[in-house]
Coordinates of C-alpha atoms in Angstrom, one line a residue:
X313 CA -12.7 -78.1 52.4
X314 CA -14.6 -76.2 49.3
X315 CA -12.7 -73.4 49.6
X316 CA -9.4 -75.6 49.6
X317 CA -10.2 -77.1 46.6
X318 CA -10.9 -74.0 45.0
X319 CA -7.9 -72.3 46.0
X320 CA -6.2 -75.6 44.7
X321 CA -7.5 -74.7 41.5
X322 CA -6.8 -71.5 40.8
X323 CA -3.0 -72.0 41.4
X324 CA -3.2 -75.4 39.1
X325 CA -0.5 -75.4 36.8
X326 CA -2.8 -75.6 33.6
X327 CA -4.4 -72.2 35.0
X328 CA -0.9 -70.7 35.4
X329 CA 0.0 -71.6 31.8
X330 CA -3.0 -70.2 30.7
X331 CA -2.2 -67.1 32.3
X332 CA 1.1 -66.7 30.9
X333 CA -0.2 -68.0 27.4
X334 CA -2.7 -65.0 27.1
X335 CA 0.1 -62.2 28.2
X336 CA 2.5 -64.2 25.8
X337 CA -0.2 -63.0 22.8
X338 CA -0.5 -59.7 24.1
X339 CA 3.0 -59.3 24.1
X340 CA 3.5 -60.8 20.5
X341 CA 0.7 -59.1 19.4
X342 CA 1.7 -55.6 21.0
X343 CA 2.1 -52.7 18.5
X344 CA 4.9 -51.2 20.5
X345 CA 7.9 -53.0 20.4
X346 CA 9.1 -55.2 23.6
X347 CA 12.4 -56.7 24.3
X348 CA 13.7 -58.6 27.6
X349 CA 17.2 -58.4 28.5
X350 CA 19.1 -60.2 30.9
X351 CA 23.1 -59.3 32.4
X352 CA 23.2 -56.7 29.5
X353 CA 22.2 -60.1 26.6
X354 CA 18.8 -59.7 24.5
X355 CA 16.7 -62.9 25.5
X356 CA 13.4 -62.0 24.0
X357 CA 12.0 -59.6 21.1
X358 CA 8.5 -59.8 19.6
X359 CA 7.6 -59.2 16.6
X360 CA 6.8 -55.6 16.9
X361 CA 10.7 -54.9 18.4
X362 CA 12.1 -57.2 15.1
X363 CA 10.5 -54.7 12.8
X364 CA 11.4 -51.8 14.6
X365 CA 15.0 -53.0 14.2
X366 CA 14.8 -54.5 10.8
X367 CA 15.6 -57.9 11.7
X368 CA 14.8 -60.6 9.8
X369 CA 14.4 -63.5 12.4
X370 CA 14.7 -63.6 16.1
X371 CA 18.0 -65.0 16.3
X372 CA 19.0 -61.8 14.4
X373 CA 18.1 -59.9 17.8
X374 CA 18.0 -62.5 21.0
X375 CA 21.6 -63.5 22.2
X376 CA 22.8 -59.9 21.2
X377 CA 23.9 -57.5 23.8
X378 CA 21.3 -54.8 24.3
X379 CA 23.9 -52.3 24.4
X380 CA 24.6 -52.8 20.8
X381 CA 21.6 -51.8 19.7
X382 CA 21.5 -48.9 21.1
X383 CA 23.1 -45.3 20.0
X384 CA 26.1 -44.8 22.2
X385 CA 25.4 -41.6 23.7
X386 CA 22.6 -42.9 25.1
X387 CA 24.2 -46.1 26.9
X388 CA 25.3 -44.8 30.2
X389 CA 22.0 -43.0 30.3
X390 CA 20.2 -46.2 30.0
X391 CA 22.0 -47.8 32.4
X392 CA 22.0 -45.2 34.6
X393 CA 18.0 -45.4 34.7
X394 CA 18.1 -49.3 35.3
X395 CA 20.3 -49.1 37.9
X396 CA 17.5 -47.8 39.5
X397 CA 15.3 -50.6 39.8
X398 CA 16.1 -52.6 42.4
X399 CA 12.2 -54.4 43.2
X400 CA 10.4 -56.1 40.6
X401 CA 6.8 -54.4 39.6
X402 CA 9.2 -50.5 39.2
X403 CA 9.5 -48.9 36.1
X404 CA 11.7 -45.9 34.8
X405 CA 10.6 -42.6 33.9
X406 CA 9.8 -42.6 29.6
X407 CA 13.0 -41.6 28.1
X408 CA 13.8 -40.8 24.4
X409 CA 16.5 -42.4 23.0
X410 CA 18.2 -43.4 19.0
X411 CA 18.4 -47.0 18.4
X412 CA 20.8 -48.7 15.6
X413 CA 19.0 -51.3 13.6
X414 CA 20.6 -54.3 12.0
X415 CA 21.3 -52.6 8.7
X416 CA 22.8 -49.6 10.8
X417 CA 20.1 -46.7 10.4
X418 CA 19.1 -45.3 13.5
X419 CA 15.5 -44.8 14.9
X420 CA 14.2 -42.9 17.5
X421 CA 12.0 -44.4 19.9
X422 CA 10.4 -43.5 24.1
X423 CA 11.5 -46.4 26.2
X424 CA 9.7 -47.3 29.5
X425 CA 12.2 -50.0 32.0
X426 CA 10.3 -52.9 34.3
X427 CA 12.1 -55.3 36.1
X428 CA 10.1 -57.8 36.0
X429 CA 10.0 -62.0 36.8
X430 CA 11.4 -64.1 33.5
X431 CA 11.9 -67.3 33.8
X432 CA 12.1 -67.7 37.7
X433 CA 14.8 -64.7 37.2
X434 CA 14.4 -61.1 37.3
X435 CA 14.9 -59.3 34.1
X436 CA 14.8 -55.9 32.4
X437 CA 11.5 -55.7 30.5
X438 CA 11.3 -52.8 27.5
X439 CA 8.3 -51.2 26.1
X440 CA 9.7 -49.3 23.2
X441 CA 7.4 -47.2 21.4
X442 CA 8.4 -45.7 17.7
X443 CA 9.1 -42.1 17.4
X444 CA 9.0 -42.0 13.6
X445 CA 5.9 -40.7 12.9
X446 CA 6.0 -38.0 15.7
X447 CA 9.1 -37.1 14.2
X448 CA 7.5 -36.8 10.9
X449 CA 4.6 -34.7 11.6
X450 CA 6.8 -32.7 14.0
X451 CA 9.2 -32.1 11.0
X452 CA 6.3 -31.0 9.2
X453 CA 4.9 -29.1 11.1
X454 CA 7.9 -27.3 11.4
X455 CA 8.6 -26.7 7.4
X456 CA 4.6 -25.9 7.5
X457 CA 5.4 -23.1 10.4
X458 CA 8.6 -21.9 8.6
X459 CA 6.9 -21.6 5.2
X460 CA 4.5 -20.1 6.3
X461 CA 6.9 -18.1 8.2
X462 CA 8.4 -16.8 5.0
X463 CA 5.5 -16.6 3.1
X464 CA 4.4 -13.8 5.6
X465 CA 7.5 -12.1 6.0
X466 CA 7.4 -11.3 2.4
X467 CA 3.7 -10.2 2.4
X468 CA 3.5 -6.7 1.3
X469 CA 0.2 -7.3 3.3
X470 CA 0.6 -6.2 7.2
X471 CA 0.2 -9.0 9.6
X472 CA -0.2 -9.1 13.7
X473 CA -1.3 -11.6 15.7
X474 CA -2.9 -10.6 19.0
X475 CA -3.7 -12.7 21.8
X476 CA -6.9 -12.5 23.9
X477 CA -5.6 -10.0 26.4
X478 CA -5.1 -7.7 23.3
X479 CA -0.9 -8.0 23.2
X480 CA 1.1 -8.2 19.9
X481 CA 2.5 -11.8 19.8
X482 CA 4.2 -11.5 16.3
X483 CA 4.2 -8.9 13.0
X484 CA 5.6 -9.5 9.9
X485 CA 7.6 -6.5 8.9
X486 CA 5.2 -5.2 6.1
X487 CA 3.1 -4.6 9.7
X488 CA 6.5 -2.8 11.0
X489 CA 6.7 -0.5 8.0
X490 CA 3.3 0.4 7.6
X491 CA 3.0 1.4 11.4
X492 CA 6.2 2.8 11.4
X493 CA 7.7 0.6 14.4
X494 CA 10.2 -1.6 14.5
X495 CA 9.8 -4.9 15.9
X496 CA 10.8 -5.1 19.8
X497 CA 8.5 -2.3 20.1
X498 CA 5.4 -3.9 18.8
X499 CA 6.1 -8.0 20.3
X500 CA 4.9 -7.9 23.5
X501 CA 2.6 -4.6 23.6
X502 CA -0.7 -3.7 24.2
X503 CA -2.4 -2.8 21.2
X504 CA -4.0 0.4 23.8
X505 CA -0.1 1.8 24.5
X506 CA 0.8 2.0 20.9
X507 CA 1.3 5.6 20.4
X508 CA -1.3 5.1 17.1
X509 CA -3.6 6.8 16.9
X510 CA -7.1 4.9 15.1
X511 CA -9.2 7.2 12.9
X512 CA -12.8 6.3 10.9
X513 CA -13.3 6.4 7.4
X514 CA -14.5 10.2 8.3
X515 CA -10.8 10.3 9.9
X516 CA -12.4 10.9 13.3
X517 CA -10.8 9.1 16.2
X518 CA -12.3 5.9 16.9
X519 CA -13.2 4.2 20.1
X520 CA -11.2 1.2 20.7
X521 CA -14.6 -1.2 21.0
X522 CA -14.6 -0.6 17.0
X523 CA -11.2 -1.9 16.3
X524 CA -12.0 -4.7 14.0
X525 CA -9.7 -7.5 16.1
X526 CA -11.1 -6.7 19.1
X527 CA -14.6 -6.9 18.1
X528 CA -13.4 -10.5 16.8
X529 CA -11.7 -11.3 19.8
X530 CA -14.7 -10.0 21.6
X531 CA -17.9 -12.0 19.4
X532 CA -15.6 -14.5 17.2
X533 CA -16.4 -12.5 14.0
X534 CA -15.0 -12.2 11.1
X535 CA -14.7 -8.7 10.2
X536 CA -13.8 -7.4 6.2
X537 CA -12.3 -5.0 4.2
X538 CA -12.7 -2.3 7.1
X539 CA -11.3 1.3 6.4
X540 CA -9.6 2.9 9.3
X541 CA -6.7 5.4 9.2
X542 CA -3.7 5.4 11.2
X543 CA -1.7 8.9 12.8
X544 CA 1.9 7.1 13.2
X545 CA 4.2 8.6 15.3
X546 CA 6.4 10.1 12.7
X547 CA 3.2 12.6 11.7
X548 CA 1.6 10.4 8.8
X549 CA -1.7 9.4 8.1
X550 CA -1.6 6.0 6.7
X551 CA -5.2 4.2 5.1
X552 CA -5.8 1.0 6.2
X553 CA -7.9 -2.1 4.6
X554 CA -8.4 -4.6 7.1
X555 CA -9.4 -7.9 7.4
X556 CA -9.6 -9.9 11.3
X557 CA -10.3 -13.5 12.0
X558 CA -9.7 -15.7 15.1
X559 CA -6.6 -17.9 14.4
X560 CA -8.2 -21.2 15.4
X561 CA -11.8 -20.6 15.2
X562 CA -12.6 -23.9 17.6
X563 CA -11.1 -22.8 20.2
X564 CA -12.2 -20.3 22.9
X565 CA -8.6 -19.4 23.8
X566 CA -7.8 -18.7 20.3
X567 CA -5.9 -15.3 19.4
X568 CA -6.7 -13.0 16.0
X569 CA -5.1 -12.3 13.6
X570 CA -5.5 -9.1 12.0
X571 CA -4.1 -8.6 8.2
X572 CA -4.2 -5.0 6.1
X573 CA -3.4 -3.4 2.9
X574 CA -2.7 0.3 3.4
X575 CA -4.4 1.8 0.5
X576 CA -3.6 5.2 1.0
X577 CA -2.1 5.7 -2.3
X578 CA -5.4 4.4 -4.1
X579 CA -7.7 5.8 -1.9
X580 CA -5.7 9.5 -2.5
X581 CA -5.9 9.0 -6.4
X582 CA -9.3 7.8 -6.0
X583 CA -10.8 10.9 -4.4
X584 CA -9.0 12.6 -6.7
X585 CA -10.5 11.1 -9.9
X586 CA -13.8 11.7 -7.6
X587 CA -13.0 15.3 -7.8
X588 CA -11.8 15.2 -11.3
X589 CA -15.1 14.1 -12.0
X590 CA -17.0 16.9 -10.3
X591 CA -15.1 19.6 -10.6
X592 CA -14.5 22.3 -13.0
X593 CA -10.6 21.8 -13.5
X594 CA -9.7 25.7 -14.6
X595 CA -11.6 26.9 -11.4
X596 CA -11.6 24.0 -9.0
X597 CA -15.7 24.6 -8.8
X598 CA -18.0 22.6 -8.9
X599 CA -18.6 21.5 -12.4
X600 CA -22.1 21.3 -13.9
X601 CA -22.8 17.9 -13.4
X602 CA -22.4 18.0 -9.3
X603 CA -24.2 21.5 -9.4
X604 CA -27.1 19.3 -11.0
X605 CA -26.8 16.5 -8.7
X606 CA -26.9 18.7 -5.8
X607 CA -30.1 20.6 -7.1
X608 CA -31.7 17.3 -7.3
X609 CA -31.0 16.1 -4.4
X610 CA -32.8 19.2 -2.7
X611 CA -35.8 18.9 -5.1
X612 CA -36.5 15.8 -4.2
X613 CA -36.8 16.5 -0.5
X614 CA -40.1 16.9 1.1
X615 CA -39.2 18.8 4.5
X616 CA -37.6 21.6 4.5
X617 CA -35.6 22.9 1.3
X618 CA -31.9 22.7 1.7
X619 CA -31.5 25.2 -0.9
X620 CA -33.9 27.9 -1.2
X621 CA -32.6 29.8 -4.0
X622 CA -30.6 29.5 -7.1
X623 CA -28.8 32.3 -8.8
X624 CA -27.8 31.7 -12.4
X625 CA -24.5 34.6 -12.8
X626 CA -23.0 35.5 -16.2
X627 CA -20.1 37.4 -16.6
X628 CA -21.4 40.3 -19.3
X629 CA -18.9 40.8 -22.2
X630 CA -16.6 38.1 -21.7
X631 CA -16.6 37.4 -25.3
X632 CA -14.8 40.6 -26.1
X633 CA -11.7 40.1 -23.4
X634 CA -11.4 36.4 -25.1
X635 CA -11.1 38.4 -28.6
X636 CA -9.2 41.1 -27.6
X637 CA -6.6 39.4 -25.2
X638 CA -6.2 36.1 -25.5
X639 CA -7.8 33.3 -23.8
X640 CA -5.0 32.6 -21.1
X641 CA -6.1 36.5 -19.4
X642 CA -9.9 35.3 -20.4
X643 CA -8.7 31.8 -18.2
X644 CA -6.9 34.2 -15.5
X645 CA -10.4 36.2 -15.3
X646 CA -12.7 33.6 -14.7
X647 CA -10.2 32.0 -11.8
X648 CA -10.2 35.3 -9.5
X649 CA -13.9 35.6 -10.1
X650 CA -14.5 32.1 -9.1
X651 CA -12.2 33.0 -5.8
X652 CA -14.6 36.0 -5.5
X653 CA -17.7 34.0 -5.8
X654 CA -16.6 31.7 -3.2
X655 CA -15.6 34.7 -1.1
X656 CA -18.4 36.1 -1.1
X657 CA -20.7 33.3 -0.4
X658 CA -21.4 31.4 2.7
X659 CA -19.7 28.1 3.5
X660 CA -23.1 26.2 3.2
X661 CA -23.8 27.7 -0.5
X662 CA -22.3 25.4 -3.3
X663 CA -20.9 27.5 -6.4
X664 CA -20.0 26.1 -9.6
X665 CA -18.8 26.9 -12.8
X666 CA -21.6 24.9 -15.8
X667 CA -19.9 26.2 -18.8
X668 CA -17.9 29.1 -20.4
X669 CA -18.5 32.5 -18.2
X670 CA -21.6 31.0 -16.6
X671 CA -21.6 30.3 -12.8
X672 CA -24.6 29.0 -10.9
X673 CA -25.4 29.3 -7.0
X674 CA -27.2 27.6 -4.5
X675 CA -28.0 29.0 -1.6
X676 CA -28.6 27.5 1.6
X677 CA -31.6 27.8 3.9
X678 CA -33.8 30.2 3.8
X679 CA -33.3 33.5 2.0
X680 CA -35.4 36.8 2.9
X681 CA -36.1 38.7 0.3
X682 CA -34.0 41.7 2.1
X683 CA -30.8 39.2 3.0
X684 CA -31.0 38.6 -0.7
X685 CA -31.3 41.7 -2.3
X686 CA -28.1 42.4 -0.6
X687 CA -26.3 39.3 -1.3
X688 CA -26.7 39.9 -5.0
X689 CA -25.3 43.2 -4.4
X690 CA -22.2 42.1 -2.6
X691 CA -21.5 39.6 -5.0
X692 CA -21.6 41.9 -8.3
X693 CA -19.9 44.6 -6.4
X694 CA -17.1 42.0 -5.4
X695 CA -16.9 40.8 -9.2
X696 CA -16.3 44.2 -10.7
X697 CA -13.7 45.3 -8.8
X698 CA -10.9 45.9 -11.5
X699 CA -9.0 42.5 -12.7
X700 CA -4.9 43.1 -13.3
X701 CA -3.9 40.2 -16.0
X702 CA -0.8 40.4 -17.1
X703 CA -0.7 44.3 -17.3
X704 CA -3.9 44.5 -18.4
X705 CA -6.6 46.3 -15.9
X706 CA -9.9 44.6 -17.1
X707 CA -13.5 45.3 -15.4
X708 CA -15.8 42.4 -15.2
X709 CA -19.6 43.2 -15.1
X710 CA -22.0 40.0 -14.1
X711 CA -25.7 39.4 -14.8
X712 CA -27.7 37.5 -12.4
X713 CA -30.8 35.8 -12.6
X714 CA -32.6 34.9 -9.5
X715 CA -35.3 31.6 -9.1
X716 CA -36.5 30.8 -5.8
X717 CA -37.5 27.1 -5.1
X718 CA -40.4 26.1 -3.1
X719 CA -41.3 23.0 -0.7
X720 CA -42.8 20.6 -3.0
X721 CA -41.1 21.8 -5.6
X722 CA -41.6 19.8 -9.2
X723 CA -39.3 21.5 -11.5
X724 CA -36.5 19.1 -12.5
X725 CA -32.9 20.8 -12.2
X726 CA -32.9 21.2 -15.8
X727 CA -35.9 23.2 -15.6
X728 CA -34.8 25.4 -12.7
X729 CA -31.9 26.1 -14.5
X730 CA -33.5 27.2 -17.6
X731 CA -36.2 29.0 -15.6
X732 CA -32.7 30.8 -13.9
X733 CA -31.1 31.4 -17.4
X734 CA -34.4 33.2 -18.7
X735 CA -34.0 35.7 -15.0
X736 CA -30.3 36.1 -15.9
X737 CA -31.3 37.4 -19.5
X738 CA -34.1 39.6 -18.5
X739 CA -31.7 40.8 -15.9
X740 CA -28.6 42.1 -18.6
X741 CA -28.3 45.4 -19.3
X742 CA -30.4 46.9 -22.3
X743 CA -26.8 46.7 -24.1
X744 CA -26.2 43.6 -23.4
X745 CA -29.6 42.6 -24.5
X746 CA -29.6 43.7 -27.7
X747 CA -26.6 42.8 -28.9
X748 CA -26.4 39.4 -27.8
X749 CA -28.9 36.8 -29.6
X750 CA -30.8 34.6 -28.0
X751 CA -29.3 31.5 -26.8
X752 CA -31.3 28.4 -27.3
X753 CA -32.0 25.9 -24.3
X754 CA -29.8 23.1 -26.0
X755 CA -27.0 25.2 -25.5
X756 CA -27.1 25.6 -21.7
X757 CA -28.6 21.5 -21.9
X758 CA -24.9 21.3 -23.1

């Protein structure tokens, strides 16, 4: 009898109407907007739906035909999915449609169909739900991706994103020109079959674990201003400065993106400044200050001397073929003996030219007395074989002063080199001696 009464209860009308009073508030209080319609005619609209189509009362919106607030191309589609429900609980698939709204601008909305009890009646129940802001940040996401877009197609900076397998899914076309491909043959391909060839800053080939994007892909890292060249397919050597990041660095799927400058242009004048620098620009020797840097470096090592022996060489009566024929043949004379010096030296020996007819020599390893006796022979024979200038048959002598170095060696270059200019003067001729006077050490300091 309990259990009669209870049931009694719970179907009383004051619990029905509290049931339908609390869905009434969610309803009204919905942020999506929901309208019942009934034979085709509006007969409810909270306030969400009134908003969503500008009206400014409820009798703006209920009494109305659904149909005219809706876009006509999508109409029959509507109808089409309604038609459909035939039992009360289904609902339609979400569809996207364009509503009109009372001051006729349209607004794009996802609609979801329920027939549903209203009023003792069956009825079409809407949940509309505004599009707007998806629009919006779909539109700008889409003037983001097309600026950016642009930004990077005009980039004289290369550009390639690669995906975690290691395939090219885009490439601006400063990437195209500086790899020397055009596009359909870089989209899609393995960054392995590319007939490029990868080379270190030493322009060996490198192994493919060292590519800067895969070592990102690989650990996440972000690598800098790495050096690499490329061997296109067209037979040039491009220099590349690159830079590799992954794309979205929180998440594990991300792909890289790899950007580059080529910098083959400034790294060619650079090195060439480098040599400017250290070389002797009438010869192309080594100029005094790299023969200096290269005798300190081998003084200051404690194992075993890189250079064992330095040979201070000058060229005896010089003076006279400057005075007597100009200094262009005097220029032409010390070019073919610098070839000659080079000649006659090993690949290991460094040669250089520290002012006017003055050469000096280092020689590599070690140097037997014997070996070197010879050497010095070879060399001064080599040098005064006759010079033709211009007509002029000219024979070059050359004095040369010998200093060995020794492990542990405390001289500074400067004082091997004077201790080499005093053996290159004892070494002249008794002619030569006498007629020259004695240079003082600021001059060679020079």
């Amino acid at each position: 009898m309990q259990e009669v009464v209870g049931n009694d209860r719970a179907n009383s009308p004051t619990d029905t109407e509290q049931l339908a009073q609390r869905y009434r508030s969610l309803v009204d209080y919905s942020p999506d907007g929901i309208v019942v319609h009934e034979r085709g005619t509006i007969v409810y609209a909270n306030p969400a739906m009134l908003r969503l189509l500008g009206a400014d009362s409820p009798g703006d919106v209920v009494g109305q035909p659904v149909a005219s607030f809706v876009s006509p191309e999508f109409i029959q589609p509507m109808l089409e999915r309604i038609r459909h429900l035939t039992i009360a609980g289904t609902a339609s698939d979400p569809a996207e449609m364009t509503l009109l709204r009372c001051d006729g601008s349209s607004v794009d909305v996802e609609t979801v169909s329920v027939l549903a009890a209203w009023h003792d009646r069956l009825a079409y129940q809407v949940v509309v739900h505004d599009l707007t802001p998806q629009r919006r940040a779909e539109a700008a996401q889409r003037r983001a991706e097309q600026f950016f877009t642009t930004v990077v197609s005009q980039l004289e900076e290369g550009v390639v994103v690669i995906d975690r397998e290691g395939r090219i899914e885009s490439a601006n076309p400063a990437a195209r020109r500086i790899f020397g491909y055009d596009a359909e043959d870089l989209i899609g391909s393995h960054i392995d079959d590319l007939p490029l060839t990868l080379l270190d800053a030493n322009a060996q080939p490198m192994p493919s674990t060292w590519y800067p994007v895969i070592r990102t892909l690989a650990t996440g890292e972000t690598v800098t201003r790495f050096v690499f060249g490329v061997d296109r397919p067209d037979g040039q050597r491009r220099w590349l400065s690159a830079s590799s990041r992954l794309l979205n660095p929180g998440d594990p799927n991300s792909p890289a993106v790899s950007s580059f400058n080529d910098i083959t242009e400034f790294r060619a004048s650079r090195r060439q400044l480098e040599y400017q620098a250290t070389h002797d620009p009438l010869t192309g020797l080594a100029n005094r200050a790299l023969v200096l840097s290269r005798l300190s470096a081998a003084l200051g090592t404690t194992e075993t001397l890189p250079v064992s022996t330095v040979l201070f060489i000058d060229l005896d009566g010089f003076k006279a073929i400057n005075d007597s024929l100009g200094h262009a043949i005097g220029d032409t004379v010390l070019q073919i003996v610098a070839q000659r010096l080079q000649r006659g030296l090993r690949a290991d020996d460094i040669v250089g030219r520290i002012g006017g007819d003055e050469f000096l020599v280092l020689l590599s390893g070690r140097t037997l007395g014997e070996d070197l006796d010879t050497l010095i022979a070879r060399l001064r024979e080599t040098m005064a074989e006759p010079i033709i200038a211009r007509g002029h048959r000219i024979q070059v002598d050359a004095s040369v002063g010998v200093t060995p170095l020794h492990a542990g060696d405390s001289r500074t270059p400067e004082t091997v080199l004077h201790d080499a200019d005093l053996a290159m003067y004892r070494a002249k001729p008794p002619s030569q001696n006498g007629a020259l006077s004695r240079r003082s050490d600021s001059t060679h300091a020079s």
